[in-house]
C-alpha cells in the first residue's frame, strides 16, 4: 500500500510533464534537447539562489511572516528570471519556432523544479505507513508550477524575442510576468502572513496558474497577429 501511494503521488507529480511533451508538437519536433538544457540552467540558477539565500537571509525558529526577509526572497527569486532569459536567448536550439522554444524551455524548467524540490520528500514521506494528503497536494502544486513555468517562458519570449509587439500590450506583458515571477513570495505571504492552510494555498496556485495561462495565451496570440 505504501509503494502504491508513492507511485500514485509520483505519477501525479511528474506524469503531466511527460503527457504535455508527448501530447503537443514538442515530441514531433524532438525538442527534448532544449528541455534538458533548460533543466540544467535551472539547476545552476537554483544553486546561485541557494548561495544568496544562505548569505543574505537569517534563519528564524518561528514561521512568522517577516516583510524584510520576504522582500529579499522576492528579489533573490528574480534570479530565476535571469536564468530563464539565458535559457531562451543564449542557449543554442534546434531550428524550432518561438512557439515551440518557450514551451520546451518552460517544460524543462518545471520538470527540474519538481525533481529538485519534490522527489526526495516523495521518496521519504509518501512511502510512510500513515496515509497523508500532503504529497497528493504537492503533486497538484507541481502541476500548477508546470503551467506557471510555461506561462512565464511565454511572457519572457514576448519580452526578449518578439520585437514588433503592440506597444499597448507591453505594460500588460511586464505586469503578468512580474506576477508569475513573484508567485513564491505571494504564496509565502498567504501561508505565513494570512495563515492559509496548504490545501487552500494549492487551490489558489491552481486557479492562478489557469488564469495566467489564459492571459499569456491571449497575449501571445495577439503579438503573433500581423500589425495593420
PDB file of C-alpha atoms in Angstrom:
ATOM      1  CA  UNK A   1       0.000   0.000   0.000  1.00  0.00           C
ATOM      2  CA  UNK A   2       2.827   2.402   0.818  1.00  0.00           C
ATOM      3  CA  UNK A   3       4.573   1.854  -2.534  1.00  0.00           C
ATOM      4  CA  UNK A   4       1.220   2.151  -4.308  1.00  0.00           C
ATOM      5  CA  UNK A   5       0.675   5.534  -2.659  1.00  0.00           C
ATOM      6  CA  UNK A   6       4.207   6.579  -3.606  1.00  0.00           C
ATOM      7  CA  UNK A   7       3.728   5.649  -7.264  1.00  0.00           C
ATOM      8  CA  UNK A   8       0.363   7.424  -7.402  1.00  0.00           C
ATOM      9  CA  UNK A   9       1.888  10.605  -5.994  1.00  0.00           C
ATOM     10  CA  UNK A  10       4.923  10.319  -8.284  1.00  0.00           C
ATOM     11  CA  UNK A  11       2.710   9.941 -11.359  1.00  0.00           C
ATOM     12  CA  UNK A  12       0.631  12.921 -10.265  1.00  0.00           C
ATOM     13  CA  UNK A  13       3.792  14.985  -9.746  1.00  0.00           C
ATOM     14  CA  UNK A  14       5.847  14.041 -12.813  1.00  0.00           C
ATOM     15  CA  UNK A  15       3.324  12.468 -15.178  1.00  0.00           C
ATOM     16  CA  UNK A  16       1.856  15.725 -16.562  1.00  0.00           C
ATOM     17  CA  UNK A  17       5.297  16.775 -17.805  1.00  0.00           C
ATOM     18  CA  UNK A  18       5.568  13.621 -19.924  1.00  0.00           C
ATOM     19  CA  UNK A  19       1.956  13.936 -21.074  1.00  0.00           C
ATOM     20  CA  UNK A  20       2.500  17.560 -22.108  1.00  0.00           C
ATOM     21  CA  UNK A  21       5.613  16.641 -24.092  1.00  0.00           C
ATOM     22  CA  UNK A  22       4.002  13.715 -25.896  1.00  0.00           C
ATOM     23  CA  UNK A  23       0.597  15.349 -26.488  1.00  0.00           C
ATOM     24  CA  UNK A  24       1.961  18.548 -28.047  1.00  0.00           C
ATOM     25  CA  UNK A  25       4.078  19.129 -31.169  1.00  0.00           C
ATOM     26  CA  UNK A  26       7.169  19.207 -28.920  1.00  0.00           C
ATOM     27  CA  UNK A  27       7.622  15.471 -29.407  1.00  0.00           C
ATOM     28  CA  UNK A  28       7.233  15.767 -33.181  1.00  0.00           C
ATOM     29  CA  UNK A  29       9.992  18.389 -33.392  1.00  0.00           C
ATOM     30  CA  UNK A  30      12.261  16.459 -30.988  1.00  0.00           C
ATOM     31  CA  UNK A  31      12.753  19.333 -28.551  1.00  0.00           C
ATOM     32  CA  UNK A  32      13.938  17.127 -25.697  1.00  0.00           C
ATOM     33  CA  UNK A  33      17.434  18.585 -26.023  1.00  0.00           C
ATOM     34  CA  UNK A  34      16.087  22.090 -25.421  1.00  0.00           C
ATOM     35  CA  UNK A  35      14.209  20.899 -22.339  1.00  0.00           C
ATOM     36  CA  UNK A  36      17.300  19.178 -20.953  1.00  0.00           C
ATOM     37  CA  UNK A  37      19.394  22.321 -21.463  1.00  0.00           C
ATOM     38  CA  UNK A  38      16.732  24.412 -19.723  1.00  0.00           C
ATOM     39  CA  UNK A  39      16.677  21.936 -16.819  1.00  0.00           C
ATOM     40  CA  UNK A  40      20.460  22.247 -16.446  1.00  0.00           C
ATOM     41  CA  UNK A  41      20.180  26.040 -16.459  1.00  0.00           C
ATOM     42  CA  UNK A  42      17.530  25.758 -13.762  1.00  0.00           C
ATOM     43  CA  UNK A  43      19.835  23.647 -11.593  1.00  0.00           C
ATOM     44  CA  UNK A  44      22.584  26.231 -11.954  1.00  0.00           C
ATOM     45  CA  UNK A  45      20.134  29.008 -11.150  1.00  0.00           C
ATOM     46  CA  UNK A  46      18.903  27.121  -8.093  1.00  0.00           C
ATOM     47  CA  UNK A  47      22.479  26.770  -6.842  1.00  0.00           C
ATOM     48  CA  UNK A  48      23.041  30.531  -7.171  1.00  0.00           C
ATOM     49  CA  UNK A  49      19.755  31.205  -5.361  1.00  0.00           C
ATOM     50  CA  UNK A  50      20.720  28.799  -2.582  1.00  0.00           C
ATOM     51  CA  UNK A  51      24.020  30.605  -2.038  1.00  0.00           C
ATOM     52  CA  UNK A  52      22.277  34.000  -1.997  1.00  0.00           C
ATOM     53  CA  UNK A  53      19.588  32.794   0.421  1.00  0.00           C
ATOM     54  CA  UNK A  54      22.196  31.340   2.770  1.00  0.00           C
ATOM     55  CA  UNK A  55      24.249  34.525   2.604  1.00  0.00           C
ATOM     56  CA  UNK A  56      21.628  37.251   2.988  1.00  0.00           C
ATOM     57  CA  UNK A  57      18.724  35.662   4.881  1.00  0.00           C
ATOM     58  CA  UNK A  58      18.505  34.978   8.590  1.00  0.00           C
ATOM     59  CA  UNK A  59      17.073  31.719   9.892  1.00  0.00           C
ATOM     60  CA  UNK A  60      14.313  32.062  12.488  1.00  0.00           C
ATOM     61  CA  UNK A  61      12.849  29.284  14.582  1.00  0.00           C
ATOM     62  CA  UNK A  62       9.287  30.533  14.208  1.00  0.00           C
ATOM     63  CA  UNK A  63       7.359  30.617  10.937  1.00  0.00           C
ATOM     64  CA  UNK A  64       6.117  34.196  11.274  1.00  0.00           C
ATOM     65  CA  UNK A  65       5.958  36.461   8.238  1.00  0.00           C
ATOM     66  CA  UNK A  66       8.854  38.928   8.062  1.00  0.00           C
ATOM     67  CA  UNK A  67       8.299  41.570   5.321  1.00  0.00           C
ATOM     68  CA  UNK A  68      12.007  42.413   5.059  1.00  0.00           C
ATOM     69  CA  UNK A  69      13.018  38.763   4.701  1.00  0.00           C
ATOM     70  CA  UNK A  70      10.245  38.101   2.191  1.00  0.00           C
ATOM     71  CA  UNK A  71      11.289  41.133   0.144  1.00  0.00           C
ATOM     72  CA  UNK A  72      14.830  39.773  -0.001  1.00  0.00           C
ATOM     73  CA  UNK A  73      13.459  36.391  -1.057  1.00  0.00           C
ATOM     74  CA  UNK A  74      11.420  38.042  -3.808  1.00  0.00           C
ATOM     75  CA  UNK A  75      14.462  39.924  -5.095  1.00  0.00           C
ATOM     76  CA  UNK A  76      16.599  36.782  -4.991  1.00  0.00           C
ATOM     77  CA  UNK A  77      13.763  34.959  -6.746  1.00  0.00           C
ATOM     78  CA  UNK A  78      14.275  37.159  -9.794  1.00  0.00           C
ATOM     79  CA  UNK A  79      17.461  35.173 -10.395  1.00  0.00           C
ATOM     80  CA  UNK A  80      15.026  32.691 -11.947  1.00  0.00           C
ATOM     81  CA  UNK A  81      14.085  35.365 -14.476  1.00  0.00           C
ATOM     82  CA  UNK A  82      17.756  35.853 -15.335  1.00  0.00           C
ATOM     83  CA  UNK A  83      18.162  32.086 -15.759  1.00  0.00           C
ATOM     84  CA  UNK A  84      15.093  31.925 -17.954  1.00  0.00           C
ATOM     85  CA  UNK A  85      16.463  34.786 -20.045  1.00  0.00           C
ATOM     86  CA  UNK A  86      19.674  32.832 -20.541  1.00  0.00           C
ATOM     87  CA  UNK A  87      17.777  29.672 -21.468  1.00  0.00           C
ATOM     88  CA  UNK A  88      15.595  31.462 -24.014  1.00  0.00           C
ATOM     89  CA  UNK A  89      18.161  33.754 -25.637  1.00  0.00           C
ATOM     90  CA  UNK A  90      21.677  32.394 -25.124  1.00  0.00           C
ATOM     91  CA  UNK A  91      21.353  28.643 -25.489  1.00  0.00           C
ATOM     92  CA  UNK A  92      21.667  27.119 -28.934  1.00  0.00           C
ATOM     93  CA  UNK A  93      18.436  25.475 -30.008  1.00  0.00           C
ATOM     94  CA  UNK A  94      17.441  23.348 -32.942  1.00  0.00           C
ATOM     95  CA  UNK A  95      15.649  25.035 -35.785  1.00  0.00           C
ATOM     96  CA  UNK A  96      12.357  25.322 -33.890  1.00  0.00           C
ATOM     97  CA  UNK A  97       9.838  28.116 -33.817  1.00  0.00           C
ATOM     98  CA  UNK A  98       9.483  30.598 -30.988  1.00  0.00           C
ATOM     99  CA  UNK A  99       6.212  28.895 -30.068  1.00  0.00           C
ATOM    100  CA  UNK A 100       7.893  25.525 -29.513  1.00  0.00           C
ATOM    101  CA  UNK A 101      11.020  27.020 -27.942  1.00  0.00           C
ATOM    102  CA  UNK A 102       9.290  28.651 -24.977  1.00  0.00           C
ATOM    103  CA  UNK A 103       7.212  25.533 -24.349  1.00  0.00           C
ATOM    104  CA  UNK A 104      10.292  23.296 -24.346  1.00  0.00           C
ATOM    105  CA  UNK A 105      12.179  25.673 -22.044  1.00  0.00           C
ATOM    106  CA  UNK A 106       9.217  26.035 -19.668  1.00  0.00           C
ATOM    107  CA  UNK A 107       8.710  22.271 -19.584  1.00  0.00           C
ATOM    108  CA  UNK A 108      12.345  21.556 -18.755  1.00  0.00           C
ATOM    109  CA  UNK A 109      12.332  24.333 -16.156  1.00  0.00           C
ATOM    110  CA  UNK A 110       9.247  22.966 -14.392  1.00  0.00           C
ATOM    111  CA  UNK A 111      10.470  19.352 -14.501  1.00  0.00           C
ATOM    112  CA  UNK A 112      13.811  20.275 -12.934  1.00  0.00           C
ATOM    113  CA  UNK A 113      11.968  22.216 -10.219  1.00  0.00           C
ATOM    114  CA  UNK A 114       9.776  19.214  -9.417  1.00  0.00           C
ATOM    115  CA  UNK A 115      12.738  16.837  -9.280  1.00  0.00           C
ATOM    116  CA  UNK A 116      14.772  19.160  -7.096  1.00  0.00           C
ATOM    117  CA  UNK A 117      12.054  20.082  -4.600  1.00  0.00           C
ATOM    118  CA  UNK A 118       9.619  17.149  -4.601  1.00  0.00           C
ATOM    119  CA  UNK A 119      11.351  13.886  -5.473  1.00  0.00           C
ATOM    120  CA  UNK A 120      13.184  13.434  -2.162  1.00  0.00           C
ATOM    121  CA  UNK A 121      10.153  14.343   0.019  1.00  0.00           C
ATOM    122  CA  UNK A 122       8.060  11.922  -2.035  1.00  0.00           C
ATOM    123  CA  UNK A 123      10.552   9.087  -1.660  1.00  0.00           C
ATOM    124  CA  UNK A 124      10.937   9.615   2.074  1.00  0.00           C
ATOM    125  CA  UNK A 125       7.404  10.575   3.053  1.00  0.00           C
ATOM    126  CA  UNK A 126       4.962   9.004   0.592  1.00  0.00           C
ATOM    127  CA  UNK A 127       6.208   5.511   1.492  1.00  0.00           C
ATOM    128  CA  UNK A 128       5.335   6.051   5.150  1.00  0.00           C
ATOM    129  CA  UNK A 129       2.909   3.814   6.956  1.00  0.00           C
ATOM    130  CA  UNK A 130       0.442   6.614   7.638  1.00  0.00           C
ATOM    131  CA  UNK A 131      -1.577   7.970   4.712  1.00  0.00           C
ATOM    132  CA  UNK A 132      -1.452  11.733   4.221  1.00  0.00           C
ATOM    133  CA  UNK A 133      -2.861  14.095   1.634  1.00  0.00           C
ATOM    134  CA  UNK A 134       0.240  16.287   1.709  1.00  0.00           C
ATOM    135  CA  UNK A 135       2.020  14.508  -1.128  1.00  0.00           C
ATOM    136  CA  UNK A 136      -1.076  14.490  -3.332  1.00  0.00           C
ATOM    137  CA  UNK A 137      -1.297  18.229  -2.746  1.00  0.00           C
ATOM    138  CA  UNK A 138       2.384  18.532  -3.613  1.00  0.00           C
ATOM    139  CA  UNK A 139       1.639  16.775  -6.888  1.00  0.00           C
ATOM    140  CA  UNK A 140      -1.148  19.232  -7.639  1.00  0.00           C
ATOM    141  CA  UNK A 141       1.203  22.061  -6.733  1.00  0.00           C
ATOM    142  CA  UNK A 142       3.743  20.663  -9.230  1.00  0.00           C
ATOM    143  CA  UNK A 143       1.035  20.784 -11.908  1.00  0.00           C
ATOM    144  CA  UNK A 144       0.334  24.428 -11.103  1.00  0.00           C
ATOM    145  CA  UNK A 145       4.071  25.130 -11.258  1.00  0.00           C
ATOM    146  CA  UNK A 146       4.244  23.477 -14.687  1.00  0.00           C
ATOM    147  CA  UNK A 147       1.555  25.811 -16.030  1.00  0.00           C
ATOM    148  CA  UNK A 148       3.144  28.866 -14.391  1.00  0.00           C
ATOM    149  CA  UNK A 149       6.610  27.997 -15.733  1.00  0.00           C
ATOM    150  CA  UNK A 150       5.352  27.671 -19.297  1.00  0.00           C
ATOM    151  CA  UNK A 151       3.369  30.901 -18.881  1.00  0.00           C
ATOM    152  CA  UNK A 152       6.466  32.739 -17.629  1.00  0.00           C
ATOM    153  CA  UNK A 153       8.524  31.334 -20.515  1.00  0.00           C
ATOM    154  CA  UNK A 154       5.844  32.517 -22.954  1.00  0.00           C
ATOM    155  CA  UNK A 155       5.846  36.007 -21.453  1.00  0.00           C
ATOM    156  CA  UNK A 156       9.640  36.029 -21.411  1.00  0.00           C
ATOM    157  CA  UNK A 157       9.768  35.100 -25.089  1.00  0.00           C
ATOM    158  CA  UNK A 158       7.458  38.018 -25.861  1.00  0.00           C
ATOM    159  CA  UNK A 159       9.667  40.396 -23.861  1.00  0.00           C
ATOM    160  CA  UNK A 160      13.065  39.257 -25.137  1.00  0.00           C
ATOM    161  CA  UNK A 161      12.444  37.616 -28.518  1.00  0.00           C
ATOM    162  CA  UNK A 162       9.415  39.346 -30.002  1.00  0.00           C
ATOM    163  CA  UNK A 163      10.466  42.738 -31.321  1.00  0.00           C
ATOM    164  CA  UNK A 164       7.378  44.019 -33.134  1.00  0.00           C
ATOM    165  CA  UNK A 165       4.792  43.503 -30.421  1.00  0.00           C
ATOM    166  CA  UNK A 166       1.957  46.051 -29.979  1.00  0.00           C
ATOM    167  CA  UNK A 167       3.070  48.851 -27.682  1.00  0.00           C
ATOM    168  CA  UNK A 168      -0.250  48.841 -25.837  1.00  0.00           C
ATOM    169  CA  UNK A 169       0.385  45.270 -24.687  1.00  0.00           C
ATOM    170  CA  UNK A 170       3.918  45.828 -23.360  1.00  0.00           C
ATOM    171  CA  UNK A 171       2.853  47.033 -19.854  1.00  0.00           C
ATOM    172  CA  UNK A 172       0.429  44.113 -19.539  1.00  0.00           C
ATOM    173  CA  UNK A 173       3.127  41.630 -20.540  1.00  0.00           C
ATOM    174  CA  UNK A 174       5.554  43.013 -17.946  1.00  0.00           C
ATOM    175  CA  UNK A 175       2.847  43.093 -15.271  1.00  0.00           C
ATOM    176  CA  UNK A 176       1.857  39.467 -15.867  1.00  0.00           C
ATOM    177  CA  UNK A 177       5.497  38.367 -15.934  1.00  0.00           C
ATOM    178  CA  UNK A 178       6.074  40.147 -12.617  1.00  0.00           C
ATOM    179  CA  UNK A 179       3.064  38.433 -11.044  1.00  0.00           C
ATOM    180  CA  UNK A 180       4.179  34.976 -12.170  1.00  0.00           C
ATOM    181  CA  UNK A 181       7.796  35.607 -11.125  1.00  0.00           C
ATOM    182  CA  UNK A 182       6.720  36.642  -7.610  1.00  0.00           C
ATOM    183  CA  UNK A 183       4.287  33.768  -7.067  1.00  0.00           C
ATOM    184  CA  UNK A 184       6.569  32.083  -4.477  1.00  0.00           C
ATOM    185  CA  UNK A 185       6.525  35.263  -2.386  1.00  0.00           C
ATOM    186  CA  UNK A 186       2.763  35.609  -2.809  1.00  0.00           C
ATOM    187  CA  UNK A 187       2.113  32.055  -1.623  1.00  0.00           C
ATOM    188  CA  UNK A 188       4.572  32.548   1.248  1.00  0.00           C
ATOM    189  CA  UNK A 189       2.578  35.582   2.372  1.00  0.00           C
ATOM    190  CA  UNK A 190      -0.661  33.606   2.158  1.00  0.00           C
ATOM    191  CA  UNK A 191       0.788  30.839   4.340  1.00  0.00           C
ATOM    192  CA  UNK A 192       2.709  32.863   6.906  1.00  0.00           C
ATOM    193  CA  UNK A 193       1.045  36.261   6.781  1.00  0.00           C
ATOM    194  CA  UNK A 194      -2.598  35.248   6.434  1.00  0.00           C
ATOM    195  CA  UNK A 195      -2.341  31.767   7.938  1.00  0.00           C
ATOM    196  CA  UNK A 196      -3.761  29.881   4.958  1.00  0.00           C
ATOM    197  CA  UNK A 197      -3.538  26.096   5.169  1.00  0.00           C
ATOM    198  CA  UNK A 198      -1.712  24.119   2.498  1.00  0.00           C
ATOM    199  CA  UNK A 199      -4.845  22.879   0.635  1.00  0.00           C
ATOM    200  CA  UNK A 200      -6.146  26.439   0.306  1.00  0.00           C
ATOM    201  CA  UNK A 201      -2.769  27.671  -0.955  1.00  0.00           C
ATOM    202  CA  UNK A 202      -2.617  24.878  -3.543  1.00  0.00           C
ATOM    203  CA  UNK A 203      -6.136  25.746  -4.689  1.00  0.00           C
ATOM    204  CA  UNK A 204      -5.057  29.361  -5.105  1.00  0.00           C
ATOM    205  CA  UNK A 205      -1.994  28.272  -7.091  1.00  0.00           C
ATOM    206  CA  UNK A 206      -4.073  26.078  -9.394  1.00  0.00           C
ATOM    207  CA  UNK A 207      -6.609  28.846 -10.008  1.00  0.00           C
ATOM    208  CA  UNK A 208      -3.918  31.478 -10.568  1.00  0.00           C
ATOM    209  CA  UNK A 209      -1.967  29.226 -12.920  1.00  0.00           C
ATOM    210  CA  UNK A 210      -5.035  28.710 -15.124  1.00  0.00           C
ATOM    211  CA  UNK A 211      -5.801  32.437 -15.177  1.00  0.00           C
ATOM    212  CA  UNK A 212      -2.210  33.371 -16.035  1.00  0.00           C
ATOM    213  CA  UNK A 213      -2.046  30.652 -18.690  1.00  0.00           C
ATOM    214  CA  UNK A 214      -5.189  32.031 -20.329  1.00  0.00           C
ATOM    215  CA  UNK A 215      -3.878  35.605 -20.236  1.00  0.00           C
ATOM    216  CA  UNK A 216      -0.452  34.527 -21.542  1.00  0.00           C
ATOM    217  CA  UNK A 217      -2.098  32.620 -24.387  1.00  0.00           C
ATOM    218  CA  UNK A 218      -4.160  35.659 -25.368  1.00  0.00           C
ATOM    219  CA  UNK A 219      -1.126  37.944 -25.217  1.00  0.00           C
ATOM    220  CA  UNK A 220       0.974  35.537 -27.260  1.00  0.00           C
ATOM    221  CA  UNK A 221      -1.761  35.208 -29.870  1.00  0.00           C
ATOM    222  CA  UNK A 222      -2.207  38.984 -30.031  1.00  0.00           C
ATOM    223  CA  UNK A 223       1.519  39.507 -30.577  1.00  0.00           C
ATOM    224  CA  UNK A 224       1.578  36.871 -33.298  1.00  0.00           C
ATOM    225  CA  UNK A 225      -1.010  38.706 -35.394  1.00  0.00           C
ATOM    226  CA  UNK A 226       0.471  40.845 -38.148  1.00  0.00           C
ATOM    227  CA  UNK A 227       0.260  44.549 -37.394  1.00  0.00           C
ATOM    228  CA  UNK A 228      -2.006  46.564 -39.634  1.00  0.00           C
TER     229      UNK A 228
END
